[in-house]
Amino acid sequence: MCSECFVTAAMKSRIAAHGAAFRKATASPFGSDDEIGMLNLVDAASRQAIMDRADPTKIYDLSVDNFVGMPGWFGAEDQPYQIWMTHTPEGEKIDDIMRVGKEANDLVSYSGDSISMYTHTGTHIDALNHFGYDGKIFNGFSAKEHLGSRAWRKSGADKHPPIVARGIMLDVAALLGVDVLPPSYGIGEADLRGCLKHQRVELRPGDVVLIRTGRMRLWPDRATYLPDPPGLNREGAEFLAKAGAIIIGADNHCLEQAPSADPENWQVVHTYLLAEAGVPILEIANLEDLAEDKVHEFAFFGACIRFRGATGSPMRPIAMPLR
C-alpha cells in the first residue's frame, strides 16, 4: 500500500515532520500560536467522512481500568494511582459532616472518594509539552517564557479537541507470527510497511495509528508488562509522521522501544514525535479485541480530560468498525 501516494504537495506543507530539523523544536505549519500540531488536520469534513462509514452496532473499548497496583511509568518516581474514600455511609453517620443528622445520613448512604496519580497513568495521551529539546517544545515555545509555577501555559492537554478520525491498527505481533514481540524489539519502517501490505490497509494523512506489540497480553503483571518493552524506533516514527499521522499510539506503556537505541537520547521517539513532528502519543491502549476480530481500520473516537496545562491526560478511546 502506497502511503506516500496520499501526501500531495499541498498536504506535505501541512505535515510538520516534513519541515522538521534534527533535534530541534519545529515551527508549526499551522501558525505561530498553534498548540495542537497535527490534530489540526481534523476538521468537519474529515469527521463527517468517517462518521458516514462507522458501524455503531459494535464498539471496541481501547482503554484499561485504573486500580491500585496497576502497571505504569513510575521510573522517575512519580505518583502511582491511588484511590481512597473521603465519605462512607457509616462514617457520615458518625461524623455528620453535612450536619443533617443520623436519619438523613441513613437515608442517602453518601459515598465519595478522591484519586491521586501521575497524569501519564493508564490509557492516556501525551500532549506536545511533554518532551522537547533544549528547553523548547513544539512550535518554539520555551520553558523560560511559558512554564509557570504550576503548569505549562502552552500546549497542555486542555487544548486537545475531541478527536473523531479514521484509525488503523498495525498488528506487528501478528505479522511476525508471535503472541508478543521480543523484549526491546524496535519497530521500523519495514515492519510498518509489512503490516500495511499484509492487512491490505492504506495509511493516509489524518489517521490515528495504533501499533500492537502484544504486550497487553501480559497486562496487568508489572513484572512482565513493564521491562524492556518492544516499540517504535525513530525510523518507524518518521515514516508514520511523514505520512500525516495525527496521533500515534501502542499497547505498551511508552510507545517506543526501550532501552533507547540512541545512546544520547533516552526518549528518542517521544522527543521526535512531540517536538519535531507535532504528533501526540497514545499509550497503554488495549488493542486485543481489535486484533482478535482482525479489525484493522475503524472510526476512532477519543477525548481526554481537560487538565489545564497538563503534559498528559487520561483518555477512554473507542473504535467502531467501518461499513
PDB file of C-alpha atoms in Angstrom:
ATOM      1  CA  MET A   1       0.000   0.000   0.000  1.00  0.00           C
ATOM      2  CA  CYS A   2       1.429   3.370  -1.023  1.00  0.00           C
ATOM      3  CA  SER A   3       1.260   5.765   1.934  1.00  0.00           C
ATOM      4  CA  GLU A   4       3.263   8.378   0.031  1.00  0.00           C
ATOM      5  CA  CYS A   5       0.590   8.480  -2.692  1.00  0.00           C
ATOM      6  CA  PHE A   6      -1.742  10.388  -0.361  1.00  0.00           C
ATOM      7  CA  VAL A   7       0.819  13.061   0.580  1.00  0.00           C
ATOM      8  CA  THR A   8       0.337  15.674  -2.118  1.00  0.00           C
ATOM      9  CA  ALA A   9       2.493  18.787  -2.301  1.00  0.00           C
ATOM     10  CA  ALA A  10      -0.260  20.784  -0.628  1.00  0.00           C
ATOM     11  CA  MET A  11      -0.645  18.204   2.131  1.00  0.00           C
ATOM     12  CA  LYS A  12       3.116  17.945   2.609  1.00  0.00           C
ATOM     13  CA  SER A  13       3.213  21.621   3.532  1.00  0.00           C
ATOM     14  CA  ARG A  14       0.754  20.870   6.369  1.00  0.00           C
ATOM     15  CA  ILE A  15       2.706  17.949   7.817  1.00  0.00           C
ATOM     16  CA  ALA A  16       5.123  19.248  10.444  1.00  0.00           C
ATOM     17  CA  ALA A  17       7.542  16.334  10.047  1.00  0.00           C
ATOM     18  CA  HIS A  18       8.463  17.488   6.552  1.00  0.00           C
ATOM     19  CA  GLY A  19       9.724  20.788   7.940  1.00  0.00           C
ATOM     20  CA  ALA A  20      11.493  19.308  10.943  1.00  0.00           C
ATOM     21  CA  ALA A  21      15.160  19.769  11.771  1.00  0.00           C
ATOM     22  CA  PHE A  22      17.000  17.062  13.707  1.00  0.00           C
ATOM     23  CA  ARG A  23      16.691  17.587  17.465  1.00  0.00           C
ATOM     24  CA  LYS A  24      15.070  20.988  17.101  1.00  0.00           C
ATOM     25  CA  ALA A  25      11.613  22.132  18.176  1.00  0.00           C
ATOM     26  CA  THR A  26       9.767  22.570  14.889  1.00  0.00           C
ATOM     27  CA  ALA A  27       7.785  25.665  13.951  1.00  0.00           C
ATOM     28  CA  SER A  28       4.184  24.637  13.327  1.00  0.00           C
ATOM     29  CA  PRO A  29       2.843  24.797   9.767  1.00  0.00           C
ATOM     30  CA  PHE A  30      -0.434  25.920  11.345  1.00  0.00           C
ATOM     31  CA  GLY A  31       0.839  29.243  12.674  1.00  0.00           C
ATOM     32  CA  SER A  32       2.886  30.753  15.473  1.00  0.00           C
ATOM     33  CA  ASP A  33       0.092  30.369  18.029  1.00  0.00           C
ATOM     34  CA  ASP A  34      -0.633  26.693  17.300  1.00  0.00           C
ATOM     35  CA  GLU A  35      -0.645  24.377  20.337  1.00  0.00           C
ATOM     36  CA  ILE A  36      -2.053  21.104  18.952  1.00  0.00           C
ATOM     37  CA  GLY A  37       0.155  20.274  15.987  1.00  0.00           C
ATOM     38  CA  MET A  38      -1.112  17.576  13.668  1.00  0.00           C
ATOM     39  CA  LEU A  39      -4.510  17.455  15.360  1.00  0.00           C
ATOM     40  CA  ASN A  40      -5.274  20.458  13.150  1.00  0.00           C
ATOM     41  CA  LEU A  41      -5.868  18.035  10.273  1.00  0.00           C
ATOM     42  CA  VAL A  42      -9.166  17.016  11.884  1.00  0.00           C
ATOM     43  CA  ASP A  43     -11.997  19.170  10.555  1.00  0.00           C
ATOM     44  CA  ALA A  44     -15.738  18.968   9.967  1.00  0.00           C
ATOM     45  CA  ALA A  45     -15.312  17.287   6.591  1.00  0.00           C
ATOM     46  CA  SER A  46     -12.943  14.595   7.868  1.00  0.00           C
ATOM     47  CA  ARG A  47     -15.201  13.886  10.839  1.00  0.00           C
ATOM     48  CA  GLN A  48     -18.247  13.586   8.605  1.00  0.00           C
ATOM     49  CA  ALA A  49     -16.423  11.284   6.201  1.00  0.00           C
ATOM     50  CA  ILE A  50     -15.551   8.757   8.887  1.00  0.00           C
ATOM     51  CA  MET A  51     -18.905   9.062  10.680  1.00  0.00           C
ATOM     52  CA  ASP A  52     -20.663   8.172   7.432  1.00  0.00           C
ATOM     53  CA  ARG A  53     -18.780   4.860   7.426  1.00  0.00           C
ATOM     54  CA  ALA A  54     -18.887   3.989  11.138  1.00  0.00           C
ATOM     55  CA  ASP A  55     -20.942   0.995  12.277  1.00  0.00           C
ATOM     56  CA  PRO A  56     -22.261   1.819  15.787  1.00  0.00           C
ATOM     57  CA  THR A  57     -23.624  -1.686  16.372  1.00  0.00           C
ATOM     58  CA  LYS A  58     -20.160  -2.728  17.602  1.00  0.00           C
ATOM     59  CA  ILE A  59     -17.940  -0.711  19.937  1.00  0.00           C
ATOM     60  CA  TYR A  60     -14.376  -1.543  20.940  1.00  0.00           C
ATOM     61  CA  ASP A  61     -13.178  -0.056  24.218  1.00  0.00           C
ATOM     62  CA  LEU A  62      -9.454   0.645  23.798  1.00  0.00           C
ATOM     63  CA  SER A  63      -8.783   1.569  27.434  1.00  0.00           C
ATOM     64  CA  VAL A  64      -7.727  -0.245  30.580  1.00  0.00           C
ATOM     65  CA  ASP A  65      -9.235   0.272  34.008  1.00  0.00           C
ATOM     66  CA  ASN A  66      -7.252   2.103  36.697  1.00  0.00           C
ATOM     67  CA  PHE A  67      -6.600   0.405  40.029  1.00  0.00           C
ATOM     68  CA  VAL A  68      -4.136   0.453  42.916  1.00  0.00           C
ATOM     69  CA  GLY A  69      -1.013  -1.501  41.980  1.00  0.00           C
ATOM     70  CA  MET A  70      -1.533  -1.171  38.215  1.00  0.00           C
ATOM     71  CA  PRO A  71       1.467  -1.049  35.872  1.00  0.00           C
ATOM     72  CA  GLY A  72       2.615   2.353  34.709  1.00  0.00           C
ATOM     73  CA  TRP A  73       5.553   4.629  34.075  1.00  0.00           C
ATOM     74  CA  PHE A  74       6.871   5.256  37.571  1.00  0.00           C
ATOM     75  CA  GLY A  75      10.581   5.051  36.757  1.00  0.00           C
ATOM     76  CA  ALA A  76      11.028   8.746  37.524  1.00  0.00           C
ATOM     77  CA  GLU A  77       9.401   8.323  40.966  1.00  0.00           C
ATOM     78  CA  ASP A  78       6.037   9.794  40.010  1.00  0.00           C
ATOM     79  CA  GLN A  79       2.849   9.142  41.944  1.00  0.00           C
ATOM     80  CA  PRO A  80       1.254   5.753  41.209  1.00  0.00           C
ATOM     81  CA  TYR A  81      -2.509   5.504  41.073  1.00  0.00           C
ATOM     82  CA  GLN A  82      -4.211   5.762  44.456  1.00  0.00           C
ATOM     83  CA  ILE A  83      -7.879   5.938  45.407  1.00  0.00           C
ATOM     84  CA  TRP A  84      -9.308   6.452  48.873  1.00  0.00           C
ATOM     85  CA  MET A  85     -12.690   7.047  50.415  1.00  0.00           C
ATOM     86  CA  THR A  86     -13.489  10.551  51.627  1.00  0.00           C
ATOM     87  CA  HIS A  87     -17.047   9.722  52.665  1.00  0.00           C
ATOM     88  CA  THR A  88     -18.684   6.426  53.641  1.00  0.00           C
ATOM     89  CA  PRO A  89     -22.287   5.717  54.700  1.00  0.00           C
ATOM     90  CA  GLU A  90     -21.273   4.588  58.195  1.00  0.00           C
ATOM     91  CA  GLY A  91     -18.645   7.289  58.562  1.00  0.00           C
ATOM     92  CA  GLU A  92     -21.135  10.023  57.703  1.00  0.00           C
ATOM     93  CA  LYS A  93     -23.458   8.814  60.440  1.00  0.00           C
ATOM     94  CA  ILE A  94     -20.600   9.124  62.933  1.00  0.00           C
ATOM     95  CA  ASP A  95     -19.025  12.388  61.719  1.00  0.00           C
ATOM     96  CA  ASP A  96     -22.202  14.045  60.371  1.00  0.00           C
ATOM     97  CA  ILE A  97     -20.044  16.275  58.171  1.00  0.00           C
ATOM     98  CA  MET A  98     -23.086  17.776  56.435  1.00  0.00           C
ATOM     99  CA  ARG A  99     -24.824  18.353  59.799  1.00  0.00           C
ATOM    100  CA  VAL A 100     -28.049  16.751  58.660  1.00  0.00           C
ATOM    101  CA  GLY A 101     -28.429  14.185  61.437  1.00  0.00           C
ATOM    102  CA  LYS A 102     -28.333  10.389  61.652  1.00  0.00           C
ATOM    103  CA  GLU A 103     -31.692   9.716  59.992  1.00  0.00           C
ATOM    104  CA  ALA A 104     -30.845  11.865  56.960  1.00  0.00           C
ATOM    105  CA  ASN A 105     -27.442  10.195  56.653  1.00  0.00           C
ATOM    106  CA  ASP A 106     -29.083   6.769  56.900  1.00  0.00           C
ATOM    107  CA  LEU A 107     -31.440   7.713  54.083  1.00  0.00           C
ATOM    108  CA  VAL A 108     -28.888   8.836  51.474  1.00  0.00           C
ATOM    109  CA  SER A 109     -25.944   6.456  52.203  1.00  0.00           C
ATOM    110  CA  TYR A 110     -23.375   9.002  50.994  1.00  0.00           C
ATOM    111  CA  SER A 111     -20.115   7.654  49.499  1.00  0.00           C
ATOM    112  CA  GLY A 112     -17.333   9.739  47.946  1.00  0.00           C
ATOM    113  CA  ASP A 113     -13.696   9.291  47.018  1.00  0.00           C
ATOM    114  CA  SER A 114     -10.574  11.025  45.746  1.00  0.00           C
ATOM    115  CA  ILE A 115      -7.757   9.911  43.485  1.00  0.00           C
ATOM    116  CA  SER A 116      -4.110  10.832  43.044  1.00  0.00           C
ATOM    117  CA  MET A 117      -1.976   9.799  40.089  1.00  0.00           C
ATOM    118  CA  TYR A 118       0.652  10.801  37.572  1.00  0.00           C
ATOM    119  CA  THR A 119      -1.097  12.258  34.532  1.00  0.00           C
ATOM    120  CA  HIS A 120       0.549   9.568  32.380  1.00  0.00           C
ATOM    121  CA  THR A 121      -1.258   6.705  34.127  1.00  0.00           C
ATOM    122  CA  GLY A 122      -3.390   4.082  32.420  1.00  0.00           C
ATOM    123  CA  THR A 123      -4.643   4.710  28.899  1.00  0.00           C
ATOM    124  CA  HIS A 124      -3.616   8.300  28.256  1.00  0.00           C
ATOM    125  CA  ILE A 125      -2.431  10.813  25.700  1.00  0.00           C
ATOM    126  CA  ASP A 126       0.824  12.761  25.792  1.00  0.00           C
ATOM    127  CA  ALA A 127       0.415  16.454  24.992  1.00  0.00           C
ATOM    128  CA  LEU A 128       3.010  18.322  22.947  1.00  0.00           C
ATOM    129  CA  ASN A 129       4.558  19.930  26.042  1.00  0.00           C
ATOM    130  CA  HIS A 130       5.588  16.548  27.474  1.00  0.00           C
ATOM    131  CA  PHE A 131       9.031  16.468  25.810  1.00  0.00           C
ATOM    132  CA  GLY A 132      11.093  18.960  23.848  1.00  0.00           C
ATOM    133  CA  TYR A 133      14.662  19.920  23.062  1.00  0.00           C
ATOM    134  CA  ASP A 134      16.913  22.298  24.978  1.00  0.00           C
ATOM    135  CA  GLY A 135      14.091  23.930  26.899  1.00  0.00           C
ATOM    136  CA  LYS A 136      11.732  24.351  23.945  1.00  0.00           C
ATOM    137  CA  ILE A 137       8.643  22.395  22.910  1.00  0.00           C
ATOM    138  CA  PHE A 138       6.869  22.126  19.554  1.00  0.00           C
ATOM    139  CA  ASN A 139       6.364  25.457  17.805  1.00  0.00           C
ATOM    140  CA  GLY A 140       9.274  27.008  19.679  1.00  0.00           C
ATOM    141  CA  PHE A 141       7.504  27.696  22.971  1.00  0.00           C
ATOM    142  CA  SER A 142      10.210  27.971  25.628  1.00  0.00           C
ATOM    143  CA  ALA A 143      10.025  26.909  29.253  1.00  0.00           C
ATOM    144  CA  LYS A 144      11.598  30.239  30.188  1.00  0.00           C
ATOM    145  CA  GLU A 145       8.628  32.150  28.761  1.00  0.00           C
ATOM    146  CA  HIS A 146       5.696  29.759  29.044  1.00  0.00           C
ATOM    147  CA  LEU A 147       6.194  27.420  32.018  1.00  0.00           C
ATOM    148  CA  GLY A 148       4.550  28.825  35.132  1.00  0.00           C
ATOM    149  CA  SER A 149       4.777  27.770  38.768  1.00  0.00           C
ATOM    150  CA  ARG A 150       2.107  25.101  38.373  1.00  0.00           C
ATOM    151  CA  ALA A 151       1.929  24.129  34.711  1.00  0.00           C
ATOM    152  CA  TRP A 152       2.761  24.974  31.127  1.00  0.00           C
ATOM    153  CA  ARG A 153       0.725  27.823  29.681  1.00  0.00           C
ATOM    154  CA  LYS A 154       1.120  26.359  26.210  1.00  0.00           C
ATOM    155  CA  SER A 155       0.211  23.083  24.510  1.00  0.00           C
ATOM    156  CA  GLY A 156      -1.415  21.407  27.510  1.00  0.00           C
ATOM    157  CA  ALA A 157      -3.990  18.628  27.467  1.00  0.00           C
ATOM    158  CA  ASP A 158      -6.749  21.217  27.864  1.00  0.00           C
ATOM    159  CA  LYS A 159      -6.049  22.400  24.319  1.00  0.00           C
ATOM    160  CA  HIS A 160      -6.760  18.982  22.765  1.00  0.00           C
ATOM    161  CA  PRO A 161     -10.086  18.840  20.935  1.00  0.00           C
ATOM    162  CA  PRO A 162     -12.205  15.675  20.968  1.00  0.00           C
ATOM    163  CA  ILE A 163     -10.910  13.502  18.145  1.00  0.00           C
ATOM    164  CA  VAL A 164     -13.129  11.791  15.576  1.00  0.00           C
ATOM    165  CA  ALA A 165     -10.934  10.340  12.850  1.00  0.00           C
ATOM    166  CA  ARG A 166     -10.078   7.324  10.776  1.00  0.00           C
ATOM    167  CA  GLY A 167      -7.971   4.878  12.749  1.00  0.00           C
ATOM    168  CA  ILE A 168      -5.779   1.986  11.690  1.00  0.00           C
ATOM    169  CA  MET A 169      -4.265  -0.744  13.845  1.00  0.00           C
ATOM    170  CA  LEU A 170      -0.947  -2.176  12.694  1.00  0.00           C
ATOM    171  CA  ASP A 171      -0.581  -5.626  14.239  1.00  0.00           C
ATOM    172  CA  VAL A 172       3.174  -6.132  14.181  1.00  0.00           C
ATOM    173  CA  ALA A 173       2.989  -9.125  16.520  1.00  0.00           C
ATOM    174  CA  ALA A 174       0.628 -10.933  14.138  1.00  0.00           C
ATOM    175  CA  LEU A 175       2.774 -10.009  11.142  1.00  0.00           C
ATOM    176  CA  LEU A 176       5.783 -11.669  12.763  1.00  0.00           C
ATOM    177  CA  GLY A 177       3.759 -14.658  13.954  1.00  0.00           C
ATOM    178  CA  VAL A 178       4.236 -14.154  17.692  1.00  0.00           C
ATOM    179  CA  ASP A 179       1.922 -13.513  20.625  1.00  0.00           C
ATOM    180  CA  VAL A 180       4.201 -10.787  21.981  1.00  0.00           C
ATOM    181  CA  LEU A 181       7.151  -9.108  20.280  1.00  0.00           C
ATOM    182  CA  PRO A 182      10.562  -9.883  21.812  1.00  0.00           C
ATOM    183  CA  PRO A 183      11.819  -7.549  24.548  1.00  0.00           C
ATOM    184  CA  SER A 184      13.250  -4.264  23.224  1.00  0.00           C
ATOM    185  CA  TYR A 185      12.307  -5.092  19.622  1.00  0.00           C
ATOM    186  CA  GLY A 186      12.497  -1.935  17.505  1.00  0.00           C
ATOM    187  CA  ILE A 187       9.588  -1.467  15.102  1.00  0.00           C
ATOM    188  CA  GLY A 188      10.884   0.197  11.961  1.00  0.00           C
ATOM    189  CA  GLU A 189       9.599   1.241   8.571  1.00  0.00           C
ATOM    190  CA  ALA A 190       9.850  -2.259   7.083  1.00  0.00           C
ATOM    191  CA  ASP A 191       7.627  -3.686   9.837  1.00  0.00           C
ATOM    192  CA  LEU A 192       5.038  -0.968   9.326  1.00  0.00           C
ATOM    193  CA  ARG A 193       5.023  -1.299   5.557  1.00  0.00           C
ATOM    194  CA  GLY A 194       4.746  -5.054   6.012  1.00  0.00           C
ATOM    195  CA  CYS A 195       1.656  -4.607   8.173  1.00  0.00           C
ATOM    196  CA  LEU A 196       0.034  -2.253   5.693  1.00  0.00           C
ATOM    197  CA  LYS A 197       0.588  -4.733   2.877  1.00  0.00           C
ATOM    198  CA  HIS A 198      -0.404  -7.825   4.880  1.00  0.00           C
ATOM    199  CA  GLN A 199      -3.539  -6.194   6.292  1.00  0.00           C
ATOM    200  CA  ARG A 200      -4.420  -4.512   2.987  1.00  0.00           C
ATOM    201  CA  VAL A 201      -4.956  -1.107   4.570  1.00  0.00           C
ATOM    202  CA  GLU A 202      -3.785   2.325   3.485  1.00  0.00           C
ATOM    203  CA  LEU A 203      -2.085   4.924   5.652  1.00  0.00           C
ATOM    204  CA  ARG A 204      -3.484   8.372   4.948  1.00  0.00           C
ATOM    205  CA  PRO A 205      -2.950  11.895   6.299  1.00  0.00           C
ATOM    206  CA  GLY A 206      -5.253  12.485   9.255  1.00  0.00           C
ATOM    207  CA  ASP A 207      -5.109   8.900  10.532  1.00  0.00           C
ATOM    208  CA  VAL A 208      -4.775   7.767  14.125  1.00  0.00           C
ATOM    209  CA  VAL A 209      -2.221   4.937  14.000  1.00  0.00           C
ATOM    210  CA  LEU A 210      -2.195   2.311  16.766  1.00  0.00           C
ATOM    211  CA  ILE A 211       0.566  -0.291  16.942  1.00  0.00           C
ATOM    212  CA  ARG A 212       0.071  -3.695  18.515  1.00  0.00           C
ATOM    213  CA  THR A 213       3.159  -5.272  20.073  1.00  0.00           C
ATOM    214  CA  GLY A 214       1.183  -7.892  22.005  1.00  0.00           C
ATOM    215  CA  ARG A 215       2.330  -6.527  25.375  1.00  0.00           C
ATOM    216  CA  MET A 216      -1.265  -6.105  26.506  1.00  0.00           C
ATOM    217  CA  ARG A 217      -1.432  -9.895  26.767  1.00  0.00           C
ATOM    218  CA  LEU A 218       0.873  -9.510  29.784  1.00  0.00           C
ATOM    219  CA  TRP A 219      -1.308  -6.869  31.466  1.00  0.00           C
ATOM    220  CA  PRO A 220      -1.540  -6.289  34.419  1.00  0.00           C
ATOM    221  CA  ASP A 221       1.555  -8.215  35.532  1.00  0.00           C
ATOM    222  CA  ARG A 222       4.051  -5.451  36.291  1.00  0.00           C
ATOM    223  CA  ALA A 223       6.974  -7.880  36.269  1.00  0.00           C
ATOM    224  CA  THR A 224       6.420  -8.822  32.616  1.00  0.00           C
ATOM    225  CA  TYR A 225       4.463  -5.899  31.128  1.00  0.00           C
ATOM    226  CA  LEU A 226       6.881  -3.102  32.030  1.00  0.00           C
ATOM    227  CA  PRO A 227      10.533  -4.138  31.484  1.00  0.00           C
ATOM    228  CA  ASP A 228      12.314  -3.699  28.130  1.00  0.00           C
ATOM    229  CA  PRO A 229       9.225  -3.030  26.007  1.00  0.00           C
ATOM    230  CA  PRO A 230       9.239  -3.606  22.262  1.00  0.00           C
ATOM    231  CA  GLY A 231       8.131  -0.497  20.461  1.00  0.00           C
ATOM    232  CA  LEU A 232       8.530   2.064  17.748  1.00  0.00           C
ATOM    233  CA  ASN A 233      12.008   3.261  16.792  1.00  0.00           C
ATOM    234  CA  ARG A 234      12.805   6.635  15.249  1.00  0.00           C
ATOM    235  CA  GLU A 235      12.815   5.268  11.704  1.00  0.00           C
ATOM    236  CA  GLY A 236       9.314   3.907  12.177  1.00  0.00           C
ATOM    237  CA  ALA A 237       8.162   7.107  13.846  1.00  0.00           C
ATOM    238  CA  GLU A 238       9.455   9.211  10.947  1.00  0.00           C
ATOM    239  CA  PHE A 239       7.649   7.005   8.434  1.00  0.00           C
ATOM    240  CA  LEU A 240       4.307   7.434  10.203  1.00  0.00           C
ATOM    241  CA  ALA A 241       4.730  11.131  10.941  1.00  0.00           C
ATOM    242  CA  LYS A 242       5.712  12.000   7.372  1.00  0.00           C
ATOM    243  CA  ALA A 243       2.664  10.083   6.136  1.00  0.00           C
ATOM    244  CA  GLY A 244       0.495  12.504   8.119  1.00  0.00           C
ATOM    245  CA  ALA A 245      -0.496  10.537  11.233  1.00  0.00           C
ATOM    246  CA  ILE A 246      -2.217  12.801  13.765  1.00  0.00           C
ATOM    247  CA  ILE A 247      -1.839  10.503  16.797  1.00  0.00           C
ATOM    248  CA  ILE A 248       0.471   7.517  17.155  1.00  0.00           C
ATOM    249  CA  GLY A 249      -0.133   5.001  19.933  1.00  0.00           C
ATOM    250  CA  ALA A 250       0.587   1.497  21.132  1.00  0.00           C
ATOM    251  CA  ASP A 251      -0.374  -1.157  23.638  1.00  0.00           C
ATOM    252  CA  ASN A 252       2.818  -0.792  25.675  1.00  0.00           C
ATOM    253  CA  HIS A 253       3.419   1.841  28.353  1.00  0.00           C
ATOM    254  CA  CYS A 254       5.849   4.050  26.426  1.00  0.00           C
ATOM    255  CA  LEU A 255       5.131   3.602  22.677  1.00  0.00           C
ATOM    256  CA  GLU A 256       8.816   3.347  21.901  1.00  0.00           C
ATOM    257  CA  GLN A 257      11.489   0.690  22.023  1.00  0.00           C
ATOM    258  CA  ALA A 258      13.324   0.624  25.345  1.00  0.00           C
ATOM    259  CA  PRO A 259      16.078   0.887  26.237  1.00  0.00           C
ATOM    260  CA  SER A 260      16.656   3.525  23.578  1.00  0.00           C
ATOM    261  CA  ALA A 261      18.876   2.608  20.646  1.00  0.00           C
ATOM    262  CA  ASP A 262      20.263   6.169  20.738  1.00  0.00           C
ATOM    263  CA  PRO A 263      22.965   6.470  23.422  1.00  0.00           C
ATOM    264  CA  GLU A 264      22.470  10.242  23.563  1.00  0.00           C
ATOM    265  CA  ASN A 265      18.674  10.318  23.818  1.00  0.00           C
ATOM    266  CA  TRP A 266      16.767   8.071  26.207  1.00  0.00           C
ATOM    267  CA  GLN A 267      13.402   9.168  24.733  1.00  0.00           C
ATOM    268  CA  VAL A 268      14.241   9.353  21.049  1.00  0.00           C
ATOM    269  CA  VAL A 269      10.712   8.689  19.741  1.00  0.00           C
ATOM    270  CA  HIS A 270       8.953  10.921  22.259  1.00  0.00           C
ATOM    271  CA  THR A 271      11.203  13.875  21.505  1.00  0.00           C
ATOM    272  CA  TYR A 272      10.890  13.315  17.770  1.00  0.00           C
ATOM    273  CA  LEU A 273       7.105  12.932  17.626  1.00  0.00           C
ATOM    274  CA  LEU A 274       6.217  15.613  20.151  1.00  0.00           C
ATOM    275  CA  ALA A 275       8.834  18.305  19.500  1.00  0.00           C
ATOM    276  CA  GLU A 276       9.815  17.759  15.861  1.00  0.00           C
ATOM    277  CA  ALA A 277       6.678  16.281  14.290  1.00  0.00           C
ATOM    278  CA  GLY A 278       3.894  17.725  16.454  1.00  0.00           C
ATOM    279  CA  VAL A 279       2.212  14.332  16.874  1.00  0.00           C
ATOM    280  CA  PRO A 280       0.596  13.481  20.249  1.00  0.00           C
ATOM    281  CA  ILE A 281       1.204   9.984  21.637  1.00  0.00           C
ATOM    282  CA  LEU A 282      -1.358   7.480  22.965  1.00  0.00           C
ATOM    283  CA  GLU A 283      -0.088   4.848  25.391  1.00  0.00           C
ATOM    284  CA  ILE A 284      -1.414   1.721  27.141  1.00  0.00           C
ATOM    285  CA  ALA A 285      -4.094   1.160  24.503  1.00  0.00           C
ATOM    286  CA  ASN A 286      -5.951  -2.143  24.700  1.00  0.00           C
ATOM    287  CA  LEU A 287      -5.900  -3.475  21.149  1.00  0.00           C
ATOM    288  CA  GLU A 288      -6.624  -7.131  21.898  1.00  0.00           C
ATOM    289  CA  ASP A 289     -10.276  -7.152  20.831  1.00  0.00           C
ATOM    290  CA  LEU A 290      -9.442  -5.376  17.574  1.00  0.00           C
ATOM    291  CA  ALA A 291      -6.728  -7.953  16.936  1.00  0.00           C
ATOM    292  CA  GLU A 292      -8.989 -10.899  17.736  1.00  0.00           C
ATOM    293  CA  ASP A 293     -11.620  -9.665  15.276  1.00  0.00           C
ATOM    294  CA  LYS A 294      -8.964  -8.590  12.733  1.00  0.00           C
ATOM    295  CA  VAL A 295     -10.346  -5.059  12.651  1.00  0.00           C
ATOM    296  CA  HIS A 296      -7.506  -3.036  11.167  1.00  0.00           C
ATOM    297  CA  GLU A 297      -9.455   0.028  10.003  1.00  0.00           C
ATOM    298  CA  PHE A 298     -12.064   1.799  12.101  1.00  0.00           C
ATOM    299  CA  ALA A 299     -13.590   5.040  13.275  1.00  0.00           C
ATOM    300  CA  PHE A 300     -11.607   6.360  16.242  1.00  0.00           C
ATOM    301  CA  PHE A 301     -13.184   8.469  18.973  1.00  0.00           C
ATOM    302  CA  GLY A 302     -11.087   9.930  21.771  1.00  0.00           C
ATOM    303  CA  ALA A 303     -11.319  12.817  24.223  1.00  0.00           C
ATOM    304  CA  CYS A 304      -9.000  13.466  27.137  1.00  0.00           C
ATOM    305  CA  ILE A 305      -9.775  15.183  30.428  1.00  0.00           C
ATOM    306  CA  ARG A 306      -9.034  18.890  30.112  1.00  0.00           C
ATOM    307  CA  PHE A 307      -6.372  19.276  32.774  1.00  0.00           C
ATOM    308  CA  ARG A 308      -5.143  22.817  32.190  1.00  0.00           C
ATOM    309  CA  GLY A 309      -1.511  22.882  31.071  1.00  0.00           C
ATOM    310  CA  ALA A 310      -1.005  19.174  31.759  1.00  0.00           C
ATOM    311  CA  THR A 311       1.598  17.174  29.853  1.00  0.00           C
ATOM    312  CA  GLY A 312      -0.721  14.186  29.668  1.00  0.00           C
ATOM    313  CA  SER A 313      -4.271  13.184  30.436  1.00  0.00           C
ATOM    314  CA  PRO A 314      -6.386  10.037  30.800  1.00  0.00           C
ATOM    315  CA  MET A 315      -8.378   9.033  27.746  1.00  0.00           C
ATOM    316  CA  ARG A 316     -11.023   6.396  27.071  1.00  0.00           C
ATOM    317  CA  PRO A 317     -10.765   5.910  23.315  1.00  0.00           C
ATOM    318  CA  ILE A 318     -13.246   3.755  21.451  1.00  0.00           C
ATOM    319  CA  ALA A 319     -13.320   2.311  17.952  1.00  0.00           C
ATOM    320  CA  MET A 320     -16.193   1.395  15.667  1.00  0.00           C
ATOM    321  CA  PRO A 321     -15.714  -0.874  12.649  1.00  0.00           C
ATOM    322  CA  LEU A 322     -16.476   0.520   9.230  1.00  0.00           C
ATOM    323  CA  ARG A 323     -19.372  -0.430   6.996  1.00  0.00           C
TER     324      ARG A 323
END
